[in-house]
Coordinates of C-alpha atoms in Angstrom, one line a residue:
M1 CA 23.0 6.7 -8.6
E2 CA 26.1 4.6 -8.0
A3 CA 27.6 7.4 -5.7
L4 CA 24.8 7.3 -3.5
L5 CA 24.7 3.6 -3.3
N6 CA 28.6 3.4 -2.4
E7 CA 27.7 6.2 0.1
L8 CA 24.9 3.9 1.6
R9 CA 27.2 1.0 1.5
Q10 CA 29.8 3.1 3.7
E11 CA 27.4 4.2 6.2
A12 CA 25.8 0.7 6.5
E13 CA 29.4 -0.6 7.6
A14 CA 29.6 2.3 9.8
T15 CA 26.4 1.6 11.5
R16 CA 27.1 -2.1 11.8
S17 CA 30.6 -1.4 13.3
L18 CA 28.9 1.1 16.0
L19 CA 26.2 -1.6 16.9
E20 CA 28.4 -4.5 17.3
R21 CA 29.7 -2.2 20.1
V22 CA 26.6 -2.4 22.1
P23 CA 27.0 -4.5 25.0
E24 CA 24.2 -6.8 25.3
E25 CA 23.8 -6.9 28.9
R26 CA 23.1 -3.3 28.8
L27 CA 20.4 -3.4 26.3
G28 CA 17.8 -2.2 29.0
W29 CA 19.6 0.7 30.2
K30 CA 18.7 4.5 29.8
P31 CA 20.9 7.2 29.4
H32 CA 18.0 9.4 31.0
P33 CA 14.7 8.7 32.6
K34 CA 12.9 10.1 29.7
S35 CA 14.9 8.2 27.0
M36 CA 14.5 5.1 25.4
T37 CA 16.9 2.2 26.4
L38 CA 20.1 1.7 24.7
G39 CA 18.6 -1.4 23.0
Q40 CA 15.6 0.7 21.7
L41 CA 18.0 3.2 20.7
A42 CA 20.2 0.8 18.7
L43 CA 17.2 -0.9 17.1
H44 CA 15.9 2.7 15.9
V45 CA 19.3 3.3 14.5
A46 CA 19.2 -0.3 12.7
T47 CA 16.2 0.2 11.3
I48 CA 16.4 4.0 9.9
P49 CA 17.5 2.9 6.4
G50 CA 14.7 0.6 5.8
D51 CA 12.2 3.1 7.2
L52 CA 13.3 5.8 5.3
S53 CA 13.0 3.8 2.2
R54 CA 9.4 2.7 2.8
L55 CA 8.5 6.2 3.8
A56 CA 10.0 7.6 0.1
Q57 CA 7.7 5.1 -1.7
L58 CA 4.5 6.2 0.0
E59 CA 2.1 8.6 -2.1
E60 CA 1.3 10.2 1.5
F61 CA 2.0 9.3 5.0
D62 CA -0.5 10.1 7.7
A63 CA 1.1 10.4 11.3
S64 CA -2.0 10.2 13.3
N65 CA -2.2 6.7 12.1
A66 CA 1.4 5.8 12.9
N67 CA 2.9 3.8 15.7
F68 CA 5.6 5.6 17.3
E69 CA 5.8 3.2 20.2
P70 CA 9.7 2.1 20.1
A71 CA 10.0 -1.8 19.9
V72 CA 12.0 -3.5 22.4
P73 CA 14.9 -5.8 20.9
E74 CA 15.1 -9.2 22.5
S75 CA 18.9 -9.6 21.8
K76 CA 21.7 -8.0 19.9
A77 CA 21.1 -10.8 17.3
A78 CA 17.7 -9.0 16.8
I79 CA 19.3 -5.9 16.2
N80 CA 21.8 -7.3 13.8
T81 CA 19.0 -8.9 12.0
A82 CA 16.9 -5.5 11.8
L83 CA 20.2 -3.8 10.4
K84 CA 20.6 -6.6 7.6
K85 CA 16.8 -6.3 6.8
S86 CA 16.9 -2.5 6.7

């Protein structure tokens, strides 16, 4: 269990380092017209650990009831807060 926790800590640090490099003035930029914005992608990456943890604790998951609309972060601070919370 300790090995898994250490790996998660390393990944969290790598993710934090990556997200620090996202330019705030470019949060609305899209790498492709059908893509999410850079801000939405960064927020998605920031929330993956918490989302996986919540899913793992569920007895079952009904995708038809899920909201798959990506959230739009207001700022880099919101992304960083989401990562810390996640």
